[in-house]
Amino acid sequence: MLELKNISVNKGAFSLKSINFTVEKGDYFILLGVSGAGKSMVLETIAGLVIPDSGQVMLNQRDITHEKIQHRRIGLVFQDHAVFPHMTVAENVGYPLHGKHFPHSERNLKVKNIAEKMGIGSLLSRKPATLSGGELQRIALARTLIQEPLILLLDEPLASMDTHLREELRKLLRGLNKNGQTIIHVTHDYEEAISLGNKIAVIHDGEILQSGTPEEIFQNPKSGFIAHFTGVKNFFNVSAANEQNQATVLINNRISVCLPGECTSGTGYLMIRAEDILLSLHRLDSSAINNFEGVVKELIPSRSGIEVLVDIGVVIHALITRESMVHLSLEEGKTIWISFKATSLRFIPS
Amino acid sequence: MVNELKFSLLHSIFLLLGALVLLFILSPLLGMFLATSPVSLFDTAKEPEVRQSIWLTIWISMATTLFFAIAAVPLSYLLARKSFPLKKLITGIIDLPVVIPHSAAGIAILGFVSRNSILGKMGSLIGLDFVGAPAGIAVAMAFVSIPYLINAARDGFLGVPERLEKAALTLGASPVRVFFTISLPLAWRNIVSGLILMFARGMSEFGAVAIVAYHPMVTPVLIYERFGAFGLKYARPVSVLFILITLTLFILLRYLAKEKNSESSKR
């Protein structure tokens, strides 16, 4: 549907270097990177606000690199919402319909419908100055969606929102995507990326370092930066269930791991930090309720110690000190026990 | 404690100096008002020459402001939004009329609009005379007052976040629509302020207008004429009357602009 081919932009302090990626219809595509990585510039290039020095933006096999912004049918929601302060909510939401030969009554109906859908139906006559960040975000979304964009671009839509609002908006975005809306979402938060995206591209210093499914990115980070940025070695696609007030997740439908308390059933991602995993020669009688026997597959020296890869049916990464390795006489092929506390696990529903 | 004392002492000195400045501005005006009897004011207001002159001054300045705003406001937008070669020089040129003596400006304009100049010849083709005519007064007023509008409008456009204009573009609006629905309304307060300033500056202009068109007499020229011919006593009532009328007009315009703004922000 959308393809960026070798996009390069040079704007003094900011630049994009040969950006390539493809977004298919119905994708929820996440552009993940730290601030200043060039994420917003990629969005502005797709929207037409930035014209690349070289490369092409293709939309449905059509070159739109130099097409006028207003003819692209690409909706962009800015990080600061960019709600027009001198207009009411209704005027803001209805803005894209003016000059499009809609009868007045039809326009009002459309505004009302989308406002109801976004949960801002009661705010239509209000001015933006009196509204909260969450409400402004919904207005900006409604205003963009009313023009039925082919692609919805979101610039850090969940930043500066409290947890409750964030969860609500995530639900809303998931729903939009489920109904077929193609979305490109820019964020610096890898949890947000995992919980929403079906494809992720990691961008750093104006370059795409890696792109693929969340599993591909988090399980096989192609560069040290991604591994460091995501910071997660043990990353699994899991299904969760609650049994007798105890949540468990199944890794690869085989390995059952206990989570603290209850959780929402369904699929998601499980993360365990390598430094939270204990290695022992015998099964430990401790407070850790997850204990597995496995075989040492590989020992990798790293800056922070020794990374031990243990096969328990899936490969688990554990990080220990050199002293511990000597003390346990670890070597490849040795049988060993691993244990970790349920509270050290992170489950992110997808 | 010592700091507070020092601070309040400093403030007292500032207050005293400030009061002196205020007194300096107000006392000549108050002196003039007190020296003018209501009867003489009333008699002056009845004089057709005075009434015609005040009316002429107001309408020419207003028409000039509106006419030149059509070109000045778009120029302000360009200055606020675009970067181009020699932009600093252009900004300097715009401020030029403020710094040069207005009699010198009048001489320059006279050469520019005289019957032998290109503009003068073009004007006479369509029956428009500049020298000694309302059109000449308008040109002189505009020359000295247009920087006030351009600078105020430019500051207004600078205050409009560019992101709002970009957002409007992504919402399918053409650049023309973006200008009229986003940039202009959001910069409106400053533009109105600039229009009022330009209008006020135009009305009060004497030097340039007197050289380009002594007749028909705008009120500042009439005041000068009466002073020269009859002395202070005869110039005073016209001055007081003109000040009263212009002040009322400005207060009214400011009030209307404020009302409109607060109304639109309340909606």
mmCIF file of C-alpha atoms in Angstrom, chain B residues 24-201:
data_model
loop_
_atom_site.group_PDB
_atom_site.id
_atom_site.type_symbol
_atom_site.label_atom_id
_atom_site.label_comp_id
_atom_site.label_asym_id
_atom_site.label_seq_id
_atom_site.Cartn_x
_atom_site.Cartn_y
_atom_site.Cartn_z
ATOM 1 C CA PHE B 24 5.311 65.630 31.266
ATOM 2 C CA ILE B 25 2.864 63.996 28.838
ATOM 3 C CA LEU B 26 -0.295 65.103 30.555
ATOM 4 C CA SER B 27 0.417 68.660 31.642
ATOM 5 C CA PRO B 28 0.657 70.338 28.203
ATOM 6 C CA LEU B 29 -2.512 68.543 27.126
ATOM 7 C CA LEU B 30 -4.318 69.400 30.354
ATOM 8 C CA GLY B 31 -3.067 72.979 30.105
ATOM 9 C CA MET B 32 -4.494 73.263 26.604
ATOM 10 C CA PHE B 33 -7.821 71.726 27.617
ATOM 11 C CA LEU B 34 -8.141 74.045 30.616
ATOM 12 C CA ALA B 35 -7.245 77.093 28.543
ATOM 13 C CA THR B 36 -10.037 76.346 26.070
ATOM 14 C CA SER B 37 -13.482 77.459 27.069
ATOM 15 C CA PRO B 38 -16.459 75.261 26.188
ATOM 16 C CA VAL B 39 -18.000 78.178 24.298
ATOM 17 C CA SER B 40 -15.016 78.585 21.976
ATOM 18 C CA LEU B 41 -14.957 74.807 21.497
ATOM 19 C CA PHE B 42 -18.626 74.831 20.576
ATOM 20 C CA ASP B 43 -18.161 77.750 18.187
ATOM 21 C CA THR B 44 -15.206 76.048 16.511
ATOM 22 C CA ALA B 45 -17.185 72.815 16.116
ATOM 23 C CA LYS B 46 -19.827 74.816 14.215
ATOM 24 C CA GLU B 47 -17.343 76.145 11.667
ATOM 25 C CA PRO B 48 -17.804 74.363 8.315
ATOM 26 C CA GLU B 49 -14.070 74.650 7.550
ATOM 27 C CA VAL B 50 -13.138 72.803 10.757
ATOM 28 C CA ARG B 51 -15.816 70.133 10.352
ATOM 29 C CA GLN B 52 -14.872 69.478 6.741
ATOM 30 C CA SER B 53 -11.207 69.264 7.673
ATOM 31 C CA ILE B 54 -11.761 66.755 10.515
ATOM 32 C CA TRP B 55 -14.032 64.654 8.339
ATOM 33 C CA LEU B 56 -11.486 64.757 5.486
ATOM 34 C CA THR B 57 -8.682 63.670 7.832
ATOM 35 C CA ILE B 58 -10.671 60.762 9.260
ATOM 36 C CA TRP B 59 -11.963 59.352 6.006
ATOM 37 C CA ILE B 60 -8.718 59.683 4.053
ATOM 38 C CA SER B 61 -6.723 58.032 6.832
ATOM 39 C CA MET B 62 -9.276 55.233 7.177
ATOM 40 C CA ALA B 63 -9.499 54.618 3.415
ATOM 41 C CA THR B 64 -5.690 54.715 3.130
ATOM 42 C CA THR B 65 -5.283 52.197 5.945
ATOM 43 C CA LEU B 66 -7.782 49.761 4.451
ATOM 44 C CA PHE B 67 -6.476 50.177 0.889
ATOM 45 C CA PHE B 68 -2.821 49.640 1.809
ATOM 46 C CA ALA B 69 -3.677 46.773 4.191
ATOM 47 C CA ILE B 70 -4.613 44.660 1.157
ATOM 48 C CA ALA B 71 -0.940 44.548 0.171
ATOM 49 C CA ALA B 72 0.698 45.104 3.568
ATOM 50 C CA VAL B 73 -0.898 42.147 5.383
ATOM 51 C CA PRO B 74 0.219 39.544 2.807
ATOM 52 C CA LEU B 75 3.711 41.089 2.908
ATOM 53 C CA SER B 76 3.723 40.711 6.702
ATOM 54 C CA TYR B 77 2.797 37.053 6.286
ATOM 55 C CA LEU B 78 5.716 36.488 3.916
ATOM 56 C CA LEU B 79 8.098 38.237 6.326
ATOM 57 C CA ALA B 80 6.884 36.044 9.197
ATOM 58 C CA ARG B 81 6.902 32.728 7.354
ATOM 59 C CA LYS B 82 9.481 32.705 4.593
ATOM 60 C CA SER B 83 13.191 33.135 4.604
ATOM 61 C CA PHE B 84 14.634 34.703 1.478
ATOM 62 C CA PRO B 85 17.742 36.617 0.430
ATOM 63 C CA LEU B 86 18.018 40.204 1.704
ATOM 64 C CA LYS B 87 15.204 39.683 4.206
ATOM 65 C CA LYS B 88 17.008 41.788 6.819
ATOM 66 C CA LEU B 89 17.490 44.588 4.309
ATOM 67 C CA ILE B 90 13.791 44.492 3.413
ATOM 68 C CA THR B 91 12.848 44.650 7.102
ATOM 69 C CA GLY B 92 15.120 47.686 7.429
ATOM 70 C CA ILE B 93 13.533 49.356 4.392
ATOM 71 C CA ILE B 94 10.089 48.882 5.936
ATOM 72 C CA ASP B 95 11.206 50.766 9.057
ATOM 73 C CA LEU B 96 12.737 53.590 7.011
ATOM 74 C CA PRO B 97 9.677 55.908 7.052
ATOM 75 C CA VAL B 98 9.752 55.853 10.872
ATOM 76 C CA VAL B 99 13.311 57.170 11.101
ATOM 77 C CA ILE B 100 13.538 59.767 8.320
ATOM 78 C CA PRO B 101 12.274 63.344 8.917
ATOM 79 C CA HIS B 102 8.726 63.556 7.653
ATOM 80 C CA SER B 103 9.300 66.817 5.798
ATOM 81 C CA ALA B 104 12.065 65.025 3.873
ATOM 82 C CA ALA B 105 9.659 62.173 3.248
ATOM 83 C CA GLY B 106 7.171 64.747 1.916
ATOM 84 C CA ILE B 107 9.766 66.121 -0.510
ATOM 85 C CA ALA B 108 10.537 62.576 -1.704
ATOM 86 C CA ILE B 109 6.843 61.776 -2.188
ATOM 87 C CA LEU B 110 6.238 65.054 -4.003
ATOM 88 C CA GLY B 111 8.866 64.097 -6.584
ATOM 89 C CA PHE B 112 7.324 60.657 -6.829
ATOM 90 C CA VAL B 113 3.747 61.807 -7.464
ATOM 91 C CA SER B 114 4.276 65.162 -9.205
ATOM 92 C CA ARG B 115 2.598 65.728 -12.554
ATOM 93 C CA ASN B 116 5.855 65.028 -14.397
ATOM 94 C CA SER B 117 6.536 61.701 -12.672
ATOM 95 C CA ILE B 118 5.458 58.336 -14.097
ATOM 96 C CA LEU B 119 2.887 57.848 -11.341
ATOM 97 C CA GLY B 120 1.623 61.417 -11.792
ATOM 98 C CA LYS B 121 1.254 60.927 -15.556
ATOM 99 C CA MET B 122 -0.485 57.593 -15.102
ATOM 100 C CA GLY B 123 -2.820 59.141 -12.539
ATOM 101 C CA SER B 124 -3.720 62.070 -14.754
ATOM 102 C CA LEU B 125 -4.657 59.600 -17.547
ATOM 103 C CA ILE B 126 -7.530 58.371 -15.364
ATOM 104 C CA GLY B 127 -8.203 61.822 -13.929
ATOM 105 C CA LEU B 128 -6.428 61.191 -10.624
ATOM 106 C CA ASP B 129 -4.438 64.129 -9.329
ATOM 107 C CA PHE B 130 -2.026 63.672 -6.438
ATOM 108 C CA VAL B 131 -0.524 67.079 -5.749
ATOM 109 C CA GLY B 132 -2.909 69.239 -3.708
ATOM 110 C CA ALA B 133 -5.533 66.470 -3.744
ATOM 111 C CA PRO B 134 -6.906 63.756 -1.403
ATOM 112 C CA ALA B 135 -4.959 61.081 -3.306
ATOM 113 C CA GLY B 136 -1.706 62.909 -2.496
ATOM 114 C CA ILE B 137 -2.697 63.184 1.178
ATOM 115 C CA ALA B 138 -3.390 59.435 1.171
ATOM 116 C CA VAL B 139 0.038 58.627 -0.301
ATOM 117 C CA ALA B 140 1.799 60.847 2.259
ATOM 118 C CA MET B 141 -0.196 59.343 5.153
ATOM 119 C CA ALA B 142 0.455 55.805 3.962
ATOM 120 C CA PHE B 143 4.169 56.394 3.543
ATOM 121 C CA VAL B 144 4.706 57.451 7.127
ATOM 122 C CA SER B 145 2.253 55.050 8.771
ATOM 123 C CA ILE B 146 2.523 51.737 6.905
ATOM 124 C CA PRO B 147 5.480 50.374 8.984
ATOM 125 C CA TYR B 148 3.220 50.255 12.049
ATOM 126 C CA LEU B 149 0.752 47.930 10.311
ATOM 127 C CA ILE B 150 3.398 45.717 8.695
ATOM 128 C CA ASN B 151 5.332 45.230 11.932
ATOM 129 C CA ALA B 152 2.242 44.531 14.046
ATOM 130 C CA ALA B 153 0.822 42.089 11.501
ATOM 131 C CA ARG B 154 4.191 40.339 11.134
ATOM 132 C CA ASP B 155 4.372 39.860 14.913
ATOM 133 C CA GLY B 156 0.829 38.505 14.781
ATOM 134 C CA PHE B 157 1.677 35.929 12.110
ATOM 135 C CA LEU B 158 4.872 34.985 13.973
ATOM 136 C CA GLY B 159 2.686 34.172 16.965
ATOM 137 C CA VAL B 160 0.617 31.656 14.987
ATOM 138 C CA PRO B 161 2.178 28.194 15.446
ATOM 139 C CA GLU B 162 3.233 26.862 12.057
ATOM 140 C CA ARG B 163 2.013 23.427 13.114
ATOM 141 C CA LEU B 164 -1.573 24.660 12.968
ATOM 142 C CA GLU B 165 -1.099 25.683 9.340
ATOM 143 C CA LYS B 166 0.556 22.358 8.569
ATOM 144 C CA ALA B 167 -2.276 20.502 10.287
ATOM 145 C CA ALA B 168 -4.821 22.383 8.177
ATOM 146 C CA LEU B 169 -2.934 21.404 5.001
ATOM 147 C CA THR B 170 -2.994 17.726 5.977
ATOM 148 C CA LEU B 171 -6.736 18.103 6.573
ATOM 149 C CA GLY B 172 -7.182 18.823 2.887
ATOM 150 C CA ALA B 173 -7.260 22.646 2.963
ATOM 151 C CA SER B 174 -5.614 24.616 0.156
ATOM 152 C CA PRO B 175 -2.944 27.189 1.119
ATOM 153 C CA VAL B 176 -5.472 29.978 0.395
ATOM 154 C CA ARG B 177 -7.986 28.419 2.764
ATOM 155 C CA VAL B 178 -5.299 27.869 5.393
ATOM 156 C CA PHE B 179 -4.435 31.586 5.205
ATOM 157 C CA PHE B 180 -8.019 32.787 5.528
ATOM 158 C CA THR B 181 -9.239 30.246 8.107
ATOM 159 C CA ILE B 182 -6.156 29.724 10.294
ATOM 160 C CA SER B 183 -3.363 32.289 9.876
ATOM 161 C CA LEU B 184 -5.476 35.439 9.452
ATOM 162 C CA PRO B 185 -8.004 34.788 12.270
ATOM 163 C CA LEU B 186 -5.252 33.821 14.711
ATOM 164 C CA ALA B 187 -3.158 36.895 13.877
ATOM 165 C CA TRP B 188 -6.263 39.109 13.793
ATOM 166 C CA ARG B 189 -5.755 40.763 17.183
ATOM 167 C CA ASN B 190 -2.318 42.058 16.158
ATOM 168 C CA ILE B 191 -3.517 43.034 12.696
ATOM 169 C CA VAL B 192 -6.378 45.106 14.153
ATOM 170 C CA SER B 193 -3.931 46.690 16.528
ATOM 171 C CA GLY B 194 -1.689 47.528 13.553
ATOM 172 C CA LEU B 195 -4.640 48.929 11.570
ATOM 173 C CA ILE B 196 -5.607 51.203 14.458
ATOM 174 C CA LEU B 197 -2.009 52.362 14.845
ATOM 175 C CA MET B 198 -1.650 53.040 11.127
ATOM 176 C CA PHE B 199 -4.957 54.884 11.068
ATOM 177 C CA ALA B 200 -3.928 56.979 14.081
ATOM 178 C CA ARG B 201 -0.479 57.722 12.705
#
